[in-house]
PDB file of C-alpha atoms in Angstrom:
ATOM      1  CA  UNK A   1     113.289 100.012  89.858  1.00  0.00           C
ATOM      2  CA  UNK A   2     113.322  96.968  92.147  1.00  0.00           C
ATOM      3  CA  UNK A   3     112.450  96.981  95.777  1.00  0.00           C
ATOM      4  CA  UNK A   4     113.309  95.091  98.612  1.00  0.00           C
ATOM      5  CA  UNK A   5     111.617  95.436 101.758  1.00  0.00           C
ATOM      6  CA  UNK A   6     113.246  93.923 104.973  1.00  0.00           C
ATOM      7  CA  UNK A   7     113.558  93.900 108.727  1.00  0.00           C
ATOM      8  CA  UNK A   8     109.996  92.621 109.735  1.00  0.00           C
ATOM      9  CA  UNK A   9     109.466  90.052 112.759  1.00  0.00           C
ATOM     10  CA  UNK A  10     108.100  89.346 116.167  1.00  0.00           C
ATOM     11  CA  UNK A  11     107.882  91.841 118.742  1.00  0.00           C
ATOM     12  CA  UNK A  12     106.731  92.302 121.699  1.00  0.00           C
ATOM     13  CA  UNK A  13     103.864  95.475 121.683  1.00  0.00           C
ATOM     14  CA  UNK A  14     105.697  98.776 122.956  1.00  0.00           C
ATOM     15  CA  UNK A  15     108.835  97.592 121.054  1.00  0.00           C
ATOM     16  CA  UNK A  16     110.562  98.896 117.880  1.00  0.00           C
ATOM     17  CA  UNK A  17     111.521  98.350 114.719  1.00  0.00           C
ATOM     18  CA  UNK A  18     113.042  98.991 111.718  1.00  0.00           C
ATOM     19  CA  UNK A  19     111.930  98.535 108.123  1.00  0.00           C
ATOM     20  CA  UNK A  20     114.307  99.355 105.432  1.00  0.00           C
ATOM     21  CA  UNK A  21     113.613  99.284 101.760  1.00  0.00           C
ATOM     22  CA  UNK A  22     116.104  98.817  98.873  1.00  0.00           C
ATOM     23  CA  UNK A  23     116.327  99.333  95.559  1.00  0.00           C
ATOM     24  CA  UNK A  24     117.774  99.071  92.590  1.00  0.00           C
ATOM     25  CA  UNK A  25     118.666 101.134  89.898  1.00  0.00           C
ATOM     26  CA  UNK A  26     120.536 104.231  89.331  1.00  0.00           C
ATOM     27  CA  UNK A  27     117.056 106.156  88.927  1.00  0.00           C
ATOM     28  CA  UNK A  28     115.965 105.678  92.813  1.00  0.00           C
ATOM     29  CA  UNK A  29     116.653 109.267  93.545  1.00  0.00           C
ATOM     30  CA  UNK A  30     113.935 110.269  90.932  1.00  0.00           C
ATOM     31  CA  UNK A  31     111.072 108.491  92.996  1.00  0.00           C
ATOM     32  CA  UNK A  32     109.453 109.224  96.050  1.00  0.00           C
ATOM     33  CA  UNK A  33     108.746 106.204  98.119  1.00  0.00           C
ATOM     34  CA  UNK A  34     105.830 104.933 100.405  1.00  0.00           C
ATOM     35  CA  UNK A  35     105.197 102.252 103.146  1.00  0.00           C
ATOM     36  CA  UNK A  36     101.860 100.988 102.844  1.00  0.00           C
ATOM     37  CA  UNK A  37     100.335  97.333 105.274  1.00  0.00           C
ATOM     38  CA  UNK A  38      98.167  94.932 104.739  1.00  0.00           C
ATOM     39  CA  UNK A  39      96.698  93.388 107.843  1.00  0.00           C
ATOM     40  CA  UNK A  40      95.097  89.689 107.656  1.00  0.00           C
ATOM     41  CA  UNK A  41      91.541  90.269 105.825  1.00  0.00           C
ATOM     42  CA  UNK A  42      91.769  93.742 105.738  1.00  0.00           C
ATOM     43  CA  UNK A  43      92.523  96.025 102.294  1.00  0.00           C
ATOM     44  CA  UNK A  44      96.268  97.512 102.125  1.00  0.00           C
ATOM     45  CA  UNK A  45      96.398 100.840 103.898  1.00  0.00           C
ATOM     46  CA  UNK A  46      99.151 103.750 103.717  1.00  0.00           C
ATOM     47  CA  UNK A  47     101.320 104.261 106.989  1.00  0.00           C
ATOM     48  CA  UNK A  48     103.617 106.979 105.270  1.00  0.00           C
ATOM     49  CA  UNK A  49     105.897 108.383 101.830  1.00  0.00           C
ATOM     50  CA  UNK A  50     108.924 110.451 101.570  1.00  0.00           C
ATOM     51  CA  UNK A  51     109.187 112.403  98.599  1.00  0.00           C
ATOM     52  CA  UNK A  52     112.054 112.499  96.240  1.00  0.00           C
ATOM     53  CA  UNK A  53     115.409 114.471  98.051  1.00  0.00           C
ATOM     54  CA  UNK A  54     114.026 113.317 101.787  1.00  0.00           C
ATOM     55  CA  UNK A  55     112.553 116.909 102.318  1.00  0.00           C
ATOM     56  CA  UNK A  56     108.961 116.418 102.811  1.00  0.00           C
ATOM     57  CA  UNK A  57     106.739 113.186 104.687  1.00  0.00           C
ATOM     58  CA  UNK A  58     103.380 112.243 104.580  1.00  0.00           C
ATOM     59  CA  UNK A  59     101.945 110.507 107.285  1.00  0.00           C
ATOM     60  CA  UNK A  60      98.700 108.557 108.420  1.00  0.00           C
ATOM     61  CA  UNK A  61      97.222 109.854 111.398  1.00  0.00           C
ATOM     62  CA  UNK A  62      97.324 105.671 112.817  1.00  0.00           C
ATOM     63  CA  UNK A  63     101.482 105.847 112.738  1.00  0.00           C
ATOM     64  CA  UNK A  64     102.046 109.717 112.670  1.00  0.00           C
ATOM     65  CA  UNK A  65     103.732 110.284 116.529  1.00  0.00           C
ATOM     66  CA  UNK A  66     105.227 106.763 116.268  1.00  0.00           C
ATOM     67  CA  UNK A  67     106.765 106.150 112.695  1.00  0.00           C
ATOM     68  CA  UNK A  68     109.434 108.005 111.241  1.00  0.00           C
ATOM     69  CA  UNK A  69     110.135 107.818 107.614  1.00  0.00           C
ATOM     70  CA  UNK A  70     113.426 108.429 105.948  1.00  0.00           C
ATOM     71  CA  UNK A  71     115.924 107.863 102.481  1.00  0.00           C
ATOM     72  CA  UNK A  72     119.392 107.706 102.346  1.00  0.00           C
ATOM     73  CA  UNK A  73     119.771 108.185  98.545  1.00  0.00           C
ATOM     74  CA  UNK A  74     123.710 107.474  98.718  1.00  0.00           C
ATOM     75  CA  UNK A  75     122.584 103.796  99.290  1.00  0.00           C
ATOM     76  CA  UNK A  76     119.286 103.933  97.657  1.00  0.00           C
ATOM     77  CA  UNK A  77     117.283 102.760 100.668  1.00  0.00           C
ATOM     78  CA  UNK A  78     114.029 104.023 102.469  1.00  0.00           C
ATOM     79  CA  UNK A  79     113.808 102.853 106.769  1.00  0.00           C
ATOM     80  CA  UNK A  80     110.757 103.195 108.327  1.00  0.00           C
ATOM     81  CA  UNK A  81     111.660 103.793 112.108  1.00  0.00           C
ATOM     82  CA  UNK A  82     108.638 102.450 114.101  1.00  0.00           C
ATOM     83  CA  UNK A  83     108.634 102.487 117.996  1.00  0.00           C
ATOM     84  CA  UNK A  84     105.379 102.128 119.980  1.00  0.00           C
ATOM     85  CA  UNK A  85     104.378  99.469 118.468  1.00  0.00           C
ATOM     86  CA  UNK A  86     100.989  98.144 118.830  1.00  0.00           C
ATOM     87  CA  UNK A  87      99.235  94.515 118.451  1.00  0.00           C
ATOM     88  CA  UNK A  88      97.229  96.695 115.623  1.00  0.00           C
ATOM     89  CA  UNK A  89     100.596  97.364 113.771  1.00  0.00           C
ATOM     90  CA  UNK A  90     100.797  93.782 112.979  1.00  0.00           C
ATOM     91  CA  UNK A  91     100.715  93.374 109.063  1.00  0.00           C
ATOM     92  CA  UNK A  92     102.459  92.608 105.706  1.00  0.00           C
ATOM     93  CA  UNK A  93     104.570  96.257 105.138  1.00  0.00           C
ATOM     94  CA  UNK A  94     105.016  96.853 101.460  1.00  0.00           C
ATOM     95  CA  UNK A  95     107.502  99.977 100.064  1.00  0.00           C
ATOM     96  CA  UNK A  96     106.782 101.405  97.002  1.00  0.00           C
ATOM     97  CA  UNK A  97     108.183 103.992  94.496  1.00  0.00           C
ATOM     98  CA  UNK A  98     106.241 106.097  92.096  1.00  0.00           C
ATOM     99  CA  UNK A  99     104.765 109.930  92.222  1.00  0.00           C
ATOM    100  CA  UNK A 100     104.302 109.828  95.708  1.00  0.00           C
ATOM    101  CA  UNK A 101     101.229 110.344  97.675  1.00  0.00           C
ATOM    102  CA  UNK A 102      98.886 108.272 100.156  1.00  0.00           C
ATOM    103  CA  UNK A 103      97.087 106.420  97.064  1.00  0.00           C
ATOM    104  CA  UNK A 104      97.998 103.079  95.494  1.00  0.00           C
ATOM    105  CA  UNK A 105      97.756 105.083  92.301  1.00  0.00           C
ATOM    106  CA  UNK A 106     100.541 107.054  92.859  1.00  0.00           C
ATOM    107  CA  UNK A 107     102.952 104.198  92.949  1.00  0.00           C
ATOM    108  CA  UNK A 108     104.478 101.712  90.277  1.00  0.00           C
ATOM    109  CA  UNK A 109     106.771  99.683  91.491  1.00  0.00           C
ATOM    110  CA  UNK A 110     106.578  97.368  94.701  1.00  0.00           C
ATOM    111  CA  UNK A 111     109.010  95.446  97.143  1.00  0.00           C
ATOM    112  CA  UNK A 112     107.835  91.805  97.671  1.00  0.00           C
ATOM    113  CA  UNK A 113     106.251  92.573 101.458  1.00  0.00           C
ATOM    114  CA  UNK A 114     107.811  92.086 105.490  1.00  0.00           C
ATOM    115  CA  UNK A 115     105.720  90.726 107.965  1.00  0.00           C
ATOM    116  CA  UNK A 116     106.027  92.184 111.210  1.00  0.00           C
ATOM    117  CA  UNK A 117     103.710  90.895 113.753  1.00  0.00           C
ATOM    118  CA  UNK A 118     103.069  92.604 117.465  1.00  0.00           C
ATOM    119  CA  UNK A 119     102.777  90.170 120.275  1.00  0.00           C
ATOM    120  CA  UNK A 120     100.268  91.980 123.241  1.00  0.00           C
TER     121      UNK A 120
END
């Protein structure tokens, strides 16, 4: 599986966005995905996952009332819906597809990164 994370930028804090991840493969379906960040000098952290059919999220308690996760398996793509945003949000947003969970562990393939950056 390949993944392609997109949709990042500058915006203004209190604005949205929306991340999308694609991938590759006929074997997407089979994977649950996750959205992890990286901020400047800090270590990668999870923001949320989705598991395999879209049924069931996992969130982190920093992005839980203003991210949304979601997978449209039809076009093989993950979003992550993010309103709210903060000048804390700001980071590199990697998606990821593996077993699922809020560990780096649990995935084994990863998109290339987005920035998105939060202007106060």
């Amino acid at each position: 599986v390949q993944l392609q994370a997109c949709g990042g930028g500058l915006v203004q804090a209190g604005g949205s966005l929306r991340l999308s991840c694609a991938a590759s493969g006929r074997t997407f379906k089979n994977y649950a995905v996750g959205w992890f960040r990286q901020a400047p000098g800090k270590e990668r952290e999870f923001v949320q996952a989705i598991n395999r059919s879209g049924g069931s999220t996992l969130y982190a308690d920093s992005a839980k009332d203003r991210f949304t996760i979601s997978r449209d398996n039809t076009k093989n793509t993950v979003y992550l819906q993010m309103n709210s945003l903060k000048p804390e949000d700001t980071a590199v947003y990697y998606c990821a597809a593996g077993v699922g969970g809020s560990q780096w562990s649990g995935y084994d393939y990863w998109g290339q990164g987005t920035l998105v950056t939060v202007s106060s």
